[in-house]
Amino acid sequence: MIKLVFPDWFLAPDVIIDFFSFVVLFLFAVISLKYYQLSKNKRFLYLGFAFLLVGIGELAKIIMNLGLYFNIATTYRLGRAIIESNIIKSVD
């Protein structure tokens, strides 16, 4: 089994901080899109979509980190099946 190189006590606060970042990014996107509706300035529309895309990326990162940080049985079984079926040659 591969041991990750960060302390175990840091796992939960890291996920909480990432989730807070997602919430802030989502709120910025909502505010930018609402301001676009008021001003009809396209820059705020683009800004809102940019914050939304970065927020979606942050949410994907949170989901992937949950699978990496915590021993989720499904993730372990899926990884084991990929290695045993020789889809990939090495875990490195």
XYZ file of C-alpha atoms in Angstrom:
92
model
C 0.000 0.000 0.000
C 1.281 3.455 -0.870
C 1.715 5.860 2.061
C 0.940 9.484 1.274
C 3.503 12.064 2.400
C 1.316 14.446 4.387
C 0.223 14.170 8.016
C -3.103 12.488 8.748
C -4.299 15.376 10.947
C -4.276 17.668 7.916
C -6.801 15.716 5.841
C -10.087 17.012 7.243
C -9.056 20.698 7.480
C -7.733 20.559 3.911
C -11.061 19.312 2.571
C -12.950 21.888 4.643
C -10.761 24.719 3.318
C -11.252 23.494 -0.251
C -15.021 23.328 0.251
C -15.032 26.873 1.649
C -13.083 27.984 -1.453
C -15.713 26.329 -3.653
C -18.519 28.149 -1.848
C -16.743 31.514 -2.200
C -16.073 30.930 -5.914
C -19.694 29.953 -6.470
C -20.901 33.082 -4.656
C -18.591 35.263 -6.771
C -20.039 33.633 -9.884
C -23.607 34.284 -8.748
C -22.839 37.901 -7.854
C -21.106 38.501 -11.191
C -23.972 36.993 -13.152
C -26.539 39.021 -11.175
C -24.548 42.188 -11.824
C -24.473 41.303 -15.531
C -28.266 41.154 -15.496
C -28.361 44.659 -14.055
C -25.693 46.328 -16.179
C -25.734 44.218 -19.403
C -21.932 44.563 -19.457
C -20.487 41.427 -21.091
C -17.337 41.580 -18.967
C -19.353 40.577 -15.902
C -20.915 37.691 -17.808
C -17.448 36.397 -18.730
C -16.230 36.974 -15.186
C -19.187 35.021 -13.784
C -18.580 32.099 -16.131
C -14.881 32.133 -15.276
C -15.624 31.942 -11.545
C -18.152 29.186 -12.235
C -15.627 27.123 -14.202
C -12.948 27.542 -11.543
C -15.532 26.568 -8.919
C -16.437 23.420 -10.859
C -12.735 22.577 -11.053
C -12.443 23.094 -7.294
C -15.425 20.791 -6.719
C -13.816 18.108 -8.899
C -10.617 18.486 -6.869
C -12.559 18.049 -3.621
C -14.200 14.870 -4.900
C -10.865 13.440 -6.054
C -9.170 14.353 -2.768
C -11.906 12.617 -0.791
C -11.128 9.452 -2.721
C -7.402 9.841 -2.157
C -7.367 10.976 1.459
C -9.853 8.625 3.007
C -9.931 4.859 2.570
C -13.032 4.492 0.478
C -13.640 0.842 -0.288
C -14.997 1.488 -3.782
C -11.946 3.505 -4.779
C -9.667 0.772 -3.487
C -11.537 -1.968 -5.341
C -11.597 0.049 -8.568
C -7.869 0.730 -8.351
C -7.188 -2.928 -7.630
C -9.273 -3.998 -10.657
C -7.413 -1.580 -12.947
C -4.017 -2.865 -11.823
C -4.992 -6.548 -11.957
C -6.466 -6.271 -15.449
C -3.160 -4.782 -16.708
C -4.778 -1.580 -17.962
C -1.802 0.199 -16.466
C 1.608 -1.332 -15.822
C 2.674 0.608 -12.745
C 1.161 2.661 -9.950
C 4.099 5.080 -9.960
